Amino acid sequence: MALVTLKDILPQARKQKRAVAAFNVANYECALGVIRAVENEKLPVIIQMFQRMFRSEKGCDLAASLVRMAHRCSQPVVIQLDHGAEAWQIRDALSAGMSSVMLDGSTLPYDENVQLTSYAADYAHRVGASCEGEIGHVAMGDENALTTVEDAVRFYNDTKVDALAISVGTVHGFYKAAPCIDVKRCREIADALPETPLVLHGGSGTPPEDVRALIENGITKINIATEFMDTFLKSTKKQFDILEGKFRAVDLFNDPVVDDCAAYASKMLRFFAGK
Ligand code: 13P
């Protein structure tokens, strides 16, 4: 039984200057790859689902499966809603048994972000779950807004989130140009919030030396979506090419794809843990 919350794994990771990987999944095979990697590496993990999946039956259906997988895993596993945008998504995700939620109000005016995030944190805490919020904005095809130390401290105190996503130069998706990562800003925020687990969104393609420096300076949770999903897609294409038009049952077709996903997840888990 290893379904846990951010509160169970991140404070200790912050003290030990290591980060926990948070992989976004949209199907069973990717999730299975993560769980296999976690069993091999004997490290905790966070498995996330984008909020858009809760706009159809996909969200609750997959959440139920992820929760079951977490329960049978020997290592601590958090199942989290990623970038929750509205209160009903927070309620749906927690009703589906997920152990954590993120409320992303980073594009809203400060007071609205605080109001919505506080609601999510309060609701999550009442049902024994955890909550992540974001201040500053990590670009998703729009403009980055780097987090200031003052905003980080104020937002954390105003919302009581369990993990705080900050913007220090990463962006979501593949980089179009080399990112300019502001390690100094991260260090200053970490110094001002010495016990708060800080979250890095946009982990895909971020140079490893920058990632290492950010982990040394307070980043405790690192989100990876694009590169992990791309691993799944490229591996699927490879299997199609190998088949040369012949039929294979889908579960057997997917086995090597799961292996590739597990290998990618293992690599990131180890790197973030400093191994
Ligand atoms: P990437 O897609 O850049 O890895 O970002 C993932 C993320 O931050 C999800 O919240």
PDB file of C-alpha atoms and ligand atoms in Angstrom:
ATOM      1  CA  MET A   1       0.000   0.000   0.000  1.00  0.00           C
ATOM      2  CA  ALA A   2       2.108   2.931  -1.153  1.00  0.00           C
ATOM      3  CA  LEU A   3      -0.264   5.681  -2.229  1.00  0.00           C
ATOM      4  CA  VAL A   4       1.151   8.753  -0.473  1.00  0.00           C
ATOM      5  CA  THR A   5       0.958  12.554  -0.673  1.00  0.00           C
ATOM      6  CA  LEU A   6       3.569  15.222  -1.460  1.00  0.00           C
ATOM      7  CA  LYS A   7       3.835  15.842   2.295  1.00  0.00           C
ATOM      8  CA  ASP A   8       5.092  12.293   2.814  1.00  0.00           C
ATOM      9  CA  ILE A   9       8.016  12.528   0.400  1.00  0.00           C
ATOM     10  CA  LEU A  10       9.019  16.098  -0.491  1.00  0.00           C
ATOM     11  CA  PRO A  11      10.086  17.702   2.843  1.00  0.00           C
ATOM     12  CA  GLN A  12      12.677  14.975   3.369  1.00  0.00           C
ATOM     13  CA  ALA A  13      13.878  15.258  -0.238  1.00  0.00           C
ATOM     14  CA  ARG A  14      14.318  19.015   0.201  1.00  0.00           C
ATOM     15  CA  LYS A  15      16.479  18.448   3.297  1.00  0.00           C
ATOM     16  CA  GLN A  16      18.594  15.913   1.412  1.00  0.00           C
ATOM     17  CA  LYS A  17      18.976  18.122  -1.701  1.00  0.00           C
ATOM     18  CA  ARG A  18      17.439  15.627  -4.079  1.00  0.00           C
ATOM     19  CA  ALA A  19      14.406  15.873  -6.344  1.00  0.00           C
ATOM     20  CA  VAL A  20      11.537  13.489  -7.025  1.00  0.00           C
ATOM     21  CA  ALA A  21      10.507  12.956 -10.660  1.00  0.00           C
ATOM     22  CA  ALA A  22       6.909  13.752 -11.630  1.00  0.00           C
ATOM     23  CA  PHE A  23       5.942  12.053 -14.906  1.00  0.00           C
ATOM     24  CA  ASN A  24       2.793  13.012 -16.810  1.00  0.00           C
ATOM     25  CA  VAL A  25       0.966  10.010 -18.199  1.00  0.00           C
ATOM     26  CA  ALA A  26      -2.089   9.680 -20.425  1.00  0.00           C
ATOM     27  CA  ASN A  27      -2.322   5.900 -20.717  1.00  0.00           C
ATOM     28  CA  TYR A  28      -1.731   2.653 -18.885  1.00  0.00           C
ATOM     29  CA  GLU A  29       1.482   1.719 -20.707  1.00  0.00           C
ATOM     30  CA  CYS A  30       3.356   4.882 -19.686  1.00  0.00           C
ATOM     31  CA  ALA A  31       2.176   4.469 -16.099  1.00  0.00           C
ATOM     32  CA  LEU A  32       3.293   0.831 -16.086  1.00  0.00           C
ATOM     33  CA  GLY A  33       6.719   1.923 -17.348  1.00  0.00           C
ATOM     34  CA  VAL A  34       6.998   4.369 -14.430  1.00  0.00           C
ATOM     35  CA  ILE A  35       5.952   1.797 -11.829  1.00  0.00           C
ATOM     36  CA  ARG A  36       8.445  -0.764 -13.193  1.00  0.00           C
ATOM     37  CA  ALA A  37      11.211   1.860 -13.050  1.00  0.00           C
ATOM     38  CA  VAL A  38      10.283   2.774  -9.493  1.00  0.00           C
ATOM     39  CA  GLU A  39      10.370  -0.861  -8.379  1.00  0.00           C
ATOM     40  CA  ASN A  40      13.824  -1.260  -9.976  1.00  0.00           C
ATOM     41  CA  GLU A  41      15.284   1.967  -8.603  1.00  0.00           C
ATOM     42  CA  LYS A  42      13.597   1.785  -5.194  1.00  0.00           C
ATOM     43  CA  LEU A  43      12.774   5.496  -5.282  1.00  0.00           C
ATOM     44  CA  PRO A  44       9.563   7.473  -4.713  1.00  0.00           C
ATOM     45  CA  VAL A  45       7.702   8.971  -7.668  1.00  0.00           C
ATOM     46  CA  ILE A  46       4.849  11.285  -8.609  1.00  0.00           C
ATOM     47  CA  ILE A  47       2.541  10.285 -11.464  1.00  0.00           C
ATOM     48  CA  GLN A  48       0.469  13.105 -12.925  1.00  0.00           C
ATOM     49  CA  MET A  49      -2.451  13.592 -15.286  1.00  0.00           C
ATOM     50  CA  PHE A  50      -3.192  16.791 -17.175  1.00  0.00           C
ATOM     51  CA  GLN A  51      -6.402  18.549 -16.160  1.00  0.00           C
ATOM     52  CA  ARG A  52      -7.761  18.326 -19.732  1.00  0.00           C
ATOM     53  CA  MET A  53      -8.259  14.596 -19.237  1.00  0.00           C
ATOM     54  CA  PHE A  54     -10.894  15.421 -16.621  1.00  0.00           C
ATOM     55  CA  ARG A  55     -12.945  17.152 -19.316  1.00  0.00           C
ATOM     56  CA  SER A  56     -13.952  13.656 -20.489  1.00  0.00           C
ATOM     57  CA  GLU A  57     -14.311  10.213 -18.927  1.00  0.00           C
ATOM     58  CA  LYS A  58     -10.552   9.632 -19.486  1.00  0.00           C
ATOM     59  CA  GLY A  59      -9.637  11.421 -16.253  1.00  0.00           C
ATOM     60  CA  CYS A  60     -11.574   9.386 -13.715  1.00  0.00           C
ATOM     61  CA  ASP A  61     -11.104   6.113 -15.633  1.00  0.00           C
ATOM     62  CA  LEU A  62      -7.320   6.399 -15.730  1.00  0.00           C
ATOM     63  CA  ALA A  63      -7.110   7.856 -12.209  1.00  0.00           C
ATOM     64  CA  ALA A  64      -8.760   4.728 -10.791  1.00  0.00           C
ATOM     65  CA  SER A  65      -6.176   2.575 -12.525  1.00  0.00           C
ATOM     66  CA  LEU A  66      -3.262   4.749 -11.343  1.00  0.00           C
ATOM     67  CA  VAL A  67      -4.490   4.627  -7.760  1.00  0.00           C
ATOM     68  CA  ARG A  68      -4.615   0.839  -7.936  1.00  0.00           C
ATOM     69  CA  MET A  69      -1.084   0.723  -9.364  1.00  0.00           C
ATOM     70  CA  ALA A  70       0.169   2.982  -6.559  1.00  0.00           C
ATOM     71  CA  HIS A  71      -1.384   0.709  -3.939  1.00  0.00           C
ATOM     72  CA  ARG A  72       0.379  -2.353  -5.284  1.00  0.00           C
ATOM     73  CA  CYS A  73       3.763  -0.619  -5.653  1.00  0.00           C
ATOM     74  CA  SER A  74       6.353  -1.231  -2.920  1.00  0.00           C
ATOM     75  CA  GLN A  75       7.648   2.362  -3.177  1.00  0.00           C
ATOM     76  CA  PRO A  76       5.864   5.642  -2.274  1.00  0.00           C
ATOM     77  CA  VAL A  77       3.736   6.899  -5.188  1.00  0.00           C
ATOM     78  CA  VAL A  78       1.802  10.187  -5.388  1.00  0.00           C
ATOM     79  CA  ILE A  79      -1.016  10.407  -7.958  1.00  0.00           C
ATOM     80  CA  GLN A  80      -1.545  14.071  -8.779  1.00  0.00           C
ATOM     81  CA  LEU A  81      -3.787  16.239 -10.932  1.00  0.00           C
ATOM     82  CA  ASP A  82      -1.508  18.559 -12.954  1.00  0.00           C
ATOM     83  CA  HIS A  83      -2.413  22.174 -13.786  1.00  0.00           C
ATOM     84  CA  GLY A  84      -5.907  21.999 -12.324  1.00  0.00           C
ATOM     85  CA  ALA A  85      -7.677  25.117 -13.554  1.00  0.00           C
ATOM     86  CA  GLU A  86     -11.085  24.998 -11.907  1.00  0.00           C
ATOM     87  CA  ALA A  87     -12.504  23.971  -8.553  1.00  0.00           C
ATOM     88  CA  TRP A  88     -14.601  21.123  -9.996  1.00  0.00           C
ATOM     89  CA  GLN A  89     -11.458  19.467 -11.362  1.00  0.00           C
ATOM     90  CA  ILE A  90      -9.943  19.480  -7.872  1.00  0.00           C
ATOM     91  CA  ARG A  91     -13.081  17.841  -6.482  1.00  0.00           C
ATOM     92  CA  ASP A  92     -13.296  15.286  -9.310  1.00  0.00           C
ATOM     93  CA  ALA A  93      -9.632  14.299  -9.010  1.00  0.00           C
ATOM     94  CA  LEU A  94      -9.843  13.849  -5.244  1.00  0.00           C
ATOM     95  CA  SER A  95     -13.141  11.944  -5.531  1.00  0.00           C
ATOM     96  CA  ALA A  96     -11.416   9.631  -8.004  1.00  0.00           C
ATOM     97  CA  GLY A  97      -8.922   8.791  -5.236  1.00  0.00           C
ATOM     98  CA  MET A  98      -5.945  10.857  -6.378  1.00  0.00           C
ATOM     99  CA  SER A  99      -3.707  11.780  -3.450  1.00  0.00           C
ATOM    100  CA  SER A 100      -2.662  15.238  -4.607  1.00  0.00           C
ATOM    101  CA  VAL A 101      -3.730  18.144  -6.801  1.00  0.00           C
ATOM    102  CA  MET A 102      -2.078  21.124  -8.417  1.00  0.00           C
ATOM    103  CA  LEU A 103      -4.093  24.290  -8.833  1.00  0.00           C
ATOM    104  CA  ASP A 104      -2.474  26.467 -11.482  1.00  0.00           C
ATOM    105  CA  GLY A 105      -3.715  30.021 -11.137  1.00  0.00           C
ATOM    106  CA  SER A 106      -0.434  31.460 -12.383  1.00  0.00           C
ATOM    107  CA  THR A 107      -2.009  33.493 -15.190  1.00  0.00           C
ATOM    108  CA  LEU A 108      -4.668  34.997 -12.882  1.00  0.00           C
ATOM    109  CA  PRO A 109      -4.332  38.236 -10.931  1.00  0.00           C
ATOM    110  CA  TYR A 110      -2.546  37.576  -7.582  1.00  0.00           C
ATOM    111  CA  ASP A 111      -5.672  37.698  -5.397  1.00  0.00           C
ATOM    112  CA  GLU A 112      -7.617  35.320  -7.653  1.00  0.00           C
ATOM    113  CA  ASN A 113      -4.679  32.910  -7.736  1.00  0.00           C
ATOM    114  CA  VAL A 114      -4.574  32.972  -3.912  1.00  0.00           C
ATOM    115  CA  GLN A 115      -8.333  32.478  -3.623  1.00  0.00           C
ATOM    116  CA  LEU A 116      -8.508  29.484  -5.974  1.00  0.00           C
ATOM    117  CA  THR A 117      -5.303  27.883  -4.712  1.00  0.00           C
ATOM    118  CA  SER A 118      -6.355  28.278  -1.058  1.00  0.00           C
ATOM    119  CA  TYR A 119      -9.652  26.595  -1.877  1.00  0.00           C
ATOM    120  CA  ALA A 120      -7.788  23.690  -3.514  1.00  0.00           C
ATOM    121  CA  ALA A 121      -5.288  23.378  -0.650  1.00  0.00           C
ATOM    122  CA  ASP A 122      -8.014  23.498   1.985  1.00  0.00           C
ATOM    123  CA  TYR A 123     -10.176  20.956   0.143  1.00  0.00           C
ATOM    124  CA  ALA A 124      -7.204  18.636  -0.412  1.00  0.00           C
ATOM    125  CA  HIS A 125      -6.090  18.837   3.222  1.00  0.00           C
ATOM    126  CA  ARG A 126      -9.586  18.034   4.468  1.00  0.00           C
ATOM    127  CA  VAL A 127      -9.554  14.726   2.607  1.00  0.00           C
ATOM    128  CA  GLY A 128      -5.963  13.894   3.576  1.00  0.00           C
ATOM    129  CA  ALA A 129      -4.459  14.874   0.228  1.00  0.00           C
ATOM    130  CA  SER A 130      -1.818  17.471  -0.705  1.00  0.00           C
ATOM    131  CA  CYS A 131      -1.744  20.509  -2.964  1.00  0.00           C
ATOM    132  CA  GLU A 132       0.754  22.321  -5.212  1.00  0.00           C
ATOM    133  CA  GLY A 133       0.342  25.931  -6.364  1.00  0.00           C
ATOM    134  CA  GLU A 134       2.226  28.140  -8.819  1.00  0.00           C
ATOM    135  CA  ILE A 135       3.401  31.738  -8.546  1.00  0.00           C
ATOM    136  CA  GLY A 136       5.069  33.440 -11.467  1.00  0.00           C
ATOM    137  CA  HIS A 137       4.303  31.622 -14.691  1.00  0.00           C
ATOM    138  CA  VAL A 138       6.141  28.884 -16.599  1.00  0.00           C
ATOM    139  CA  ALA A 139       5.309  29.495 -20.252  1.00  0.00           C
ATOM    140  CA  MET A 140       3.000  27.058 -22.110  1.00  0.00           C
ATOM    141  CA  GLY A 141       3.296  28.631 -25.535  1.00  0.00           C
ATOM    142  CA  ASP A 142       2.767  32.065 -23.932  1.00  0.00           C
ATOM    143  CA  GLU A 143       5.151  34.366 -22.068  1.00  0.00           C
ATOM    144  CA  ASN A 144       7.252  33.366 -19.041  1.00  0.00           C
ATOM    145  CA  ALA A 145       6.857  35.451 -15.889  1.00  0.00           C
ATOM    146  CA  LEU A 146       9.774  34.776 -13.543  1.00  0.00           C
ATOM    147  CA  THR A 147       8.888  34.404  -9.849  1.00  0.00           C
ATOM    148  CA  THR A 148      10.060  37.105  -7.448  1.00  0.00           C
ATOM    149  CA  VAL A 149      11.233  36.247  -3.928  1.00  0.00           C
ATOM    150  CA  GLU A 150       8.597  38.554  -2.441  1.00  0.00           C
ATOM    151  CA  ASP A 151       5.741  36.936  -4.381  1.00  0.00           C
ATOM    152  CA  ALA A 152       6.963  33.434  -3.543  1.00  0.00           C
ATOM    153  CA  VAL A 153       7.008  34.120   0.213  1.00  0.00           C
ATOM    154  CA  ARG A 154       3.710  35.993   0.196  1.00  0.00           C
ATOM    155  CA  PHE A 155       1.927  33.384  -1.935  1.00  0.00           C
ATOM    156  CA  TYR A 156       3.230  30.499   0.157  1.00  0.00           C
ATOM    157  CA  ASN A 157       2.060  32.162   3.382  1.00  0.00           C
ATOM    158  CA  ASP A 158      -1.297  33.087   1.843  1.00  0.00           C
ATOM    159  CA  THR A 159      -2.115  29.633   0.463  1.00  0.00           C
ATOM    160  CA  LYS A 160      -0.419  27.006   2.709  1.00  0.00           C
ATOM    161  CA  VAL A 161       0.382  24.794  -0.275  1.00  0.00           C
ATOM    162  CA  ASP A 162       2.568  21.728   0.249  1.00  0.00           C
ATOM    163  CA  ALA A 163       4.768  22.441  -2.773  1.00  0.00           C
ATOM    164  CA  LEU A 164       5.369  25.655  -4.665  1.00  0.00           C
ATOM    165  CA  ALA A 165       5.985  25.801  -8.418  1.00  0.00           C
ATOM    166  CA  ILE A 166       8.238  28.714  -9.365  1.00  0.00           C
ATOM    167  CA  SER A 167       9.372  30.122 -12.689  1.00  0.00           C
ATOM    168  CA  VAL A 168      13.144  30.377 -13.115  1.00  0.00           C
ATOM    169  CA  GLY A 169      13.573  30.145 -16.882  1.00  0.00           C
ATOM    170  CA  THR A 170      12.249  26.740 -17.967  1.00  0.00           C
ATOM    171  CA  VAL A 171       9.273  26.455 -20.355  1.00  0.00           C
ATOM    172  CA  HIS A 172       6.786  23.682 -21.103  1.00  0.00           C
ATOM    173  CA  GLY A 173       7.451  21.570 -24.188  1.00  0.00           C
ATOM    174  CA  PHE A 174      10.568  21.244 -26.344  1.00  0.00           C
ATOM    175  CA  TYR A 175      12.855  24.295 -26.244  1.00  0.00           C
ATOM    176  CA  LYS A 176      13.074  26.354 -29.417  1.00  0.00           C
ATOM    177  CA  ALA A 177      16.259  28.046 -28.138  1.00  0.00           C
ATOM    178  CA  ALA A 178      18.633  27.205 -25.276  1.00  0.00           C
ATOM    179  CA  PRO A 179      16.952  28.231 -21.992  1.00  0.00           C
ATOM    180  CA  CYS A 180      18.464  30.832 -19.697  1.00  0.00           C
ATOM    181  CA  ILE A 181      18.053  29.318 -16.229  1.00  0.00           C
ATOM    182  CA  ASP A 182      18.171  31.720 -13.277  1.00  0.00           C
ATOM    183  CA  VAL A 183      19.812  29.610 -10.562  1.00  0.00           C
ATOM    184  CA  LYS A 184      20.471  32.695  -8.405  1.00  0.00           C
ATOM    185  CA  ARG A 185      16.751  33.499  -8.312  1.00  0.00           C
ATOM    186  CA  CYS A 186      15.999  29.910  -7.329  1.00  0.00           C
ATOM    187  CA  ARG A 187      18.605  30.076  -4.529  1.00  0.00           C
ATOM    188  CA  GLU A 188      17.153  33.328  -3.199  1.00  0.00           C
ATOM    189  CA  ILE A 189      13.633  31.878  -3.144  1.00  0.00           C
ATOM    190  CA  ALA A 190      14.931  28.715  -1.454  1.00  0.00           C
ATOM    191  CA  ASP A 191      16.764  30.793   1.168  1.00  0.00           C
ATOM    192  CA  ALA A 192      13.586  32.747   1.894  1.00  0.00           C
ATOM    193  CA  LEU A 193      11.512  29.549   2.135  1.00  0.00           C
ATOM    194  CA  PRO A 194      14.027  27.120   3.655  1.00  0.00           C
ATOM    195  CA  GLU A 195      11.614  24.254   4.241  1.00  0.00           C
ATOM    196  CA  THR A 196       9.265  24.600   1.290  1.00  0.00           C
ATOM    197  CA  PRO A 197       9.547  22.017  -1.492  1.00  0.00           C
ATOM    198  CA  LEU A 198      10.004  23.995  -4.721  1.00  0.00           C
ATOM    199  CA  VAL A 199       8.743  22.614  -8.024  1.00  0.00           C
ATOM    200  CA  LEU A 200      10.276  22.915 -11.489  1.00  0.00           C
ATOM    201  CA  HIS A 201       7.839  22.706 -14.395  1.00  0.00           C
ATOM    202  CA  GLY A 202       9.130  22.240 -17.937  1.00  0.00           C
ATOM    203  CA  GLY A 203      11.751  19.631 -17.076  1.00  0.00           C
ATOM    204  CA  SER A 204      12.020  18.230 -20.624  1.00  0.00           C
ATOM    205  CA  GLY A 205      15.223  19.180 -22.410  1.00  0.00           C
ATOM    206  CA  THR A 206      16.511  21.393 -19.586  1.00  0.00           C
ATOM    207  CA  PRO A 207      20.329  21.072 -19.592  1.00  0.00           C
ATOM    208  CA  PRO A 208      21.409  18.529 -16.940  1.00  0.00           C
ATOM    209  CA  GLU A 209      23.960  20.916 -15.382  1.00  0.00           C
ATOM    210  CA  ASP A 210      21.174  23.477 -14.828  1.00  0.00           C
ATOM    211  CA  VAL A 211      18.892  20.817 -13.373  1.00  0.00           C
ATOM    212  CA  ARG A 212      21.647  19.706 -10.996  1.00  0.00           C
ATOM    213  CA  ALA A 213      22.272  23.317  -9.866  1.00  0.00           C
ATOM    214  CA  LEU A 214      18.531  23.869  -9.292  1.00  0.00           C
ATOM    215  CA  ILE A 215      18.286  20.703  -7.186  1.00  0.00           C
ATOM    216  CA  GLU A 216      21.213  21.971  -5.091  1.00  0.00           C
ATOM    217  CA  ASN A 217      19.207  25.165  -4.611  1.00  0.00           C
ATOM    218  CA  GLY A 218      15.809  23.992  -3.420  1.00  0.00           C
ATOM    219  CA  ILE A 219      14.072  22.314  -6.384  1.00  0.00           C
ATOM    220  CA  THR A 220      12.517  19.153  -4.973  1.00  0.00           C
ATOM    221  CA  LYS A 221       9.987  18.052  -7.612  1.00  0.00           C
ATOM    222  CA  ILE A 222      10.677  18.075 -11.359  1.00  0.00           C
ATOM    223  CA  ASN A 223       7.875  17.697 -13.894  1.00  0.00           C
ATOM    224  CA  ILE A 224       8.553  15.776 -17.096  1.00  0.00           C
ATOM    225  CA  ALA A 225       5.828  15.420 -19.718  1.00  0.00           C
ATOM    226  CA  THR A 226       6.979  16.125 -23.282  1.00  0.00           C
ATOM    227  CA  GLU A 227      10.146  14.021 -23.317  1.00  0.00           C
ATOM    228  CA  PHE A 228       8.464  11.079 -21.598  1.00  0.00           C
ATOM    229  CA  MET A 229       5.462  11.114 -23.931  1.00  0.00           C
ATOM    230  CA  ASP A 230       7.826  11.462 -26.885  1.00  0.00           C
ATOM    231  CA  THR A 231       9.675   8.364 -25.681  1.00  0.00           C
ATOM    232  CA  PHE A 232       6.363   6.489 -25.833  1.00  0.00           C
ATOM    233  CA  LEU A 233       5.534   7.792 -29.334  1.00  0.00           C
ATOM    234  CA  LYS A 234       8.978   7.089 -30.806  1.00  0.00           C
ATOM    235  CA  SER A 235       9.034   3.612 -29.311  1.00  0.00           C
ATOM    236  CA  THR A 236       5.568   2.905 -30.763  1.00  0.00           C
ATOM    237  CA  LYS A 237       6.772   4.017 -34.204  1.00  0.00           C
ATOM    238  CA  LYS A 238       9.797   1.722 -33.858  1.00  0.00           C
ATOM    239  CA  GLN A 239       7.504  -1.247 -33.141  1.00  0.00           C
ATOM    240  CA  PHE A 240       5.321  -0.416 -36.165  1.00  0.00           C
ATOM    241  CA  ASP A 241       8.428  -0.323 -38.360  1.00  0.00           C
ATOM    242  CA  ILE A 242       9.602  -3.681 -37.016  1.00  0.00           C
ATOM    243  CA  LEU A 243       6.200  -5.262 -37.821  1.00  0.00           C
ATOM    244  CA  GLU A 244       6.328  -4.219 -41.514  1.00  0.00           C
ATOM    245  CA  GLY A 245       2.534  -4.328 -41.791  1.00  0.00           C
ATOM    246  CA  LYS A 246       2.046  -7.651 -39.983  1.00  0.00           C
ATOM    247  CA  PHE A 247      -0.486  -7.983 -37.132  1.00  0.00           C
ATOM    248  CA  ARG A 248       0.431  -8.221 -33.454  1.00  0.00           C
ATOM    249  CA  ALA A 249      -1.989  -8.229 -30.520  1.00  0.00           C
ATOM    250  CA  VAL A 250      -1.915  -4.847 -28.835  1.00  0.00           C
ATOM    251  CA  ASP A 251      -0.739  -6.031 -25.397  1.00  0.00           C
ATOM    252  CA  LEU A 252       2.222  -7.861 -26.949  1.00  0.00           C
ATOM    253  CA  PHE A 253       2.926  -4.965 -29.310  1.00  0.00           C
ATOM    254  CA  ASN A 254       3.090  -2.645 -26.285  1.00  0.00           C
ATOM    255  CA  ASP A 255       5.485  -4.737 -24.161  1.00  0.00           C
ATOM    256  CA  PRO A 256       8.720  -3.320 -25.647  1.00  0.00           C
ATOM    257  CA  VAL A 257       7.183   0.159 -25.575  1.00  0.00           C
ATOM    258  CA  VAL A 258       6.634  -0.197 -21.824  1.00  0.00           C
ATOM    259  CA  ASP A 259      10.281  -1.318 -21.511  1.00  0.00           C
ATOM    260  CA  ASP A 260      11.469   1.853 -23.296  1.00  0.00           C
ATOM    261  CA  CYS A 261       9.274   4.036 -21.061  1.00  0.00           C
ATOM    262  CA  ALA A 262      10.649   2.261 -17.974  1.00  0.00           C
ATOM    263  CA  ALA A 263      14.254   2.798 -19.139  1.00  0.00           C
ATOM    264  CA  TYR A 264      13.646   6.529 -19.637  1.00  0.00           C
ATOM    265  CA  ALA A 265      11.903   6.859 -16.260  1.00  0.00           C
ATOM    266  CA  SER A 266      14.737   4.999 -14.486  1.00  0.00           C
ATOM    267  CA  LYS A 267      17.328   7.337 -15.970  1.00  0.00           C
ATOM    268  CA  MET A 268      15.481  10.448 -14.768  1.00  0.00           C
ATOM    269  CA  LEU A 269      14.641   9.019 -11.331  1.00  0.00           C
ATOM    270  CA  ARG A 270      18.311   8.225 -10.726  1.00  0.00           C
ATOM    271  CA  PHE A 271      19.560  11.573 -11.998  1.00  0.00           C
ATOM    272  CA  PHE A 272      17.144  13.622  -9.902  1.00  0.00           C
ATOM    273  CA  ALA A 273      17.996  11.513  -6.831  1.00  0.00           C
ATOM    274  CA  GLY A 274      21.696  12.247  -7.356  1.00  0.00           C
ATOM    275  CA  LYS A 275      22.593   8.644  -8.181  1.00  0.00           C
TER     276      LYS A 275
HETATM  277  P1  13P B   1       7.546  19.426 -20.076  1.00  0.00           P
HETATM  278  O1  13P B   1       6.468  18.983 -21.016  1.00  0.00           O
HETATM  279  O2  13P B   1       8.375  20.530 -20.634  1.00  0.00           O
HETATM  280  O3  13P B   1       8.391  18.294 -19.607  1.00  0.00           O
HETATM  281  O4  13P B   1       6.843  20.058 -18.792  1.00  0.00           O
HETATM  282  C1  13P B   1       6.071  19.217 -18.008  1.00  0.00           C
HETATM  283  C2  13P B   1       5.352  19.934 -16.957  1.00  0.00           C
HETATM  284  O5  13P B   1       5.822  20.899 -16.396  1.00  0.00           O
HETATM  285  C3  13P B   1       4.033  19.422 -16.601  1.00  0.00           C
HETATM  286  O6  13P B   1       3.421  20.161 -15.622  1.00  0.00           O
END
